[in-house]
Amino acid sequence: MVASEYRRRRRELMRMMGPDSIAILPTAPLHIRNRDVHFPYRPDSDFYYLTGFPEPEAVCVLIPGRKHAEYILFNRERDPHKEQWDGARAGQEGACEIYDADDSFPIGDLDDILPGMLEQCERVYFAMGCNPDLDKRLPEWINHIRCESRSGSQGPIEIIALDHYLHEMRLFKSRSELKIMRKAARVSSSAHKRVMQACKPGVWEYQLEALFVRECAHQGGKSQAYPPIVGAGPNACTLHYIDNQDQIQDKQMLLIDAGCEYEYYASDITRTYPVNGSFTEPQRQLYELVLAAQLAAIAKVKPGNHWNDPHDAAVRTVTRGLIKLGLLKGTLSKLIKDEKYKTFFPHRTGHWIGMDVHDVGDYKVDGAWRLLEPGMVLTIEPGLYVPAGTKGVAKKWWNIGIRIEDDVLVTKAGNEVLSKDAPKTVDEIEAVMAVTHVG
Ligand code: GLY
Ligand code: MN
Ligand code: MN
């Protein structure tokens, strides 16, 4: 992402904040896996969205209209010894020169410097409950200022949830964000296709997971946006199955829900297919139903429709289809009203997607589903799951779990499916799986 984009975002946020205000945003903490080993570091998305600063132990401070510096970064000092172990640090000079901060201080000086900045402001924009350390320190700083009030300083009188403003900005993707999201979806789509070609009875779920991760990394998608779900047969019926530990058996369906993160933007794609490359009749019937529901939902992704329109369309299609196949009995309207479809389709049809896989942004405004607008990106992912032993359901449907998930951009004209390169129709899947790959 170019520096000017971060600058534009900070400027926009500061314009919304107005004068006499301050925003304080810490990045994510490092998490210890065990003893000296850390989990791979991922900055906080809100922090990164405004700074592009990748290092841990940093706090971004924005003070609109402040003379000397509006954008101040508190970050780690240079330290040749530590840098030999953990890699280069930008330090205070780099914070200004590389990352565009107007001023920068060592993170260890936060307690000394920040209260002086807070003192000048009436309103503090801060996301409470996200960083236990700052949750504790912010009231201490404010109390300290109040204790000094006889010397004339009053300090902040209001703390405002920063998330609301920032998340509304993040909900609408810019041209450069969309370029990255298209790339993330393209990389994951091609990895899905590659896994489809390698899938056959006898391979292990973790082998397909490894192949997916490798294919993404090979194309620059070095991290996964979430742990891949690779489940065959009964495992496909567990919505968030991440053990990926079983050997795949002939005649099973495989569900793979996996997406890379590319330059801090997520993709989230699910494909489901018969492990031997050919659908049995019951597998095909349920698959065609989920696909019809997904296409009906995607058709509802357009400006002016509201958030729940795609879900309503999916529920209608699924319920009608389940009646036709004999899995539900009753009238369409009554079954929908009684939510009987939830036995087989227990989740919603999607979520916002962006820097976080389940991205930020309100789904309702003033109590009503919000309208879809160009620049929003969401997933469309209906599914049907029939675990063995499901009451009143013929055995031929058991152990089939199907989800089909795409990432969809709302455009002026309707929508664009970012993950369209991942094969999806029965014919496409059977054709792709008929091509055998070596290795
Ligand atoms: N991969 C998690 C989800 O589809 O929401
Ligand atoms: Mn999803
Ligand atoms: Mn998913």
Short mmCIF file of C-alpha atoms and ligand atoms in Angstrom, two decimals, residues 226 229 239-240 255-259 267-270 351 357-358 379 381 403 405-407, ligand 3:
data_model
loop_
_atom_site.label_atom_id
_atom_site.label_comp_id
_atom_site.label_asym_id
_atom_site.label_seq_id
_atom_site.Cartn_x
_atom_site.Cartn_y
_atom_site.Cartn_z
CA TYR A 226 -7.59 -18.30 9.42
CA ILE A 229 -10.69 -26.36 7.47
CA LEU A 239 -18.45 -26.30 10.81
CA HIS A 240 -15.07 -25.26 12.19
CA LEU A 255 -15.02 -29.67 2.33
CA ILE A 256 -12.12 -27.25 2.24
CA ASP A 257 -12.59 -23.76 3.69
CA ALA A 258 -9.29 -21.93 3.29
CA GLY A 259 -7.98 -18.53 2.24
CA SER A 267 -9.68 -14.16 1.38
CA ASP A 268 -12.18 -16.77 2.55
CA ILE A 269 -13.21 -19.48 0.10
CA THR A 270 -14.94 -22.84 0.55
CA HIS A 351 -19.98 -11.71 6.84
CA VAL A 357 -11.66 -12.40 7.76
CA HIS A 358 -14.72 -11.56 9.81
CA THR A 379 -18.79 -13.54 1.77
CA GLU A 381 -21.49 -19.07 2.00
CA ARG A 403 -20.50 -25.32 1.92
CA GLU A 405 -18.20 -19.77 -0.23
CA ASP A 406 -17.12 -16.84 -2.36
CA ASP A 407 -15.90 -13.31 -1.66
MN MN B 3 -14.75 -19.70 5.23
#
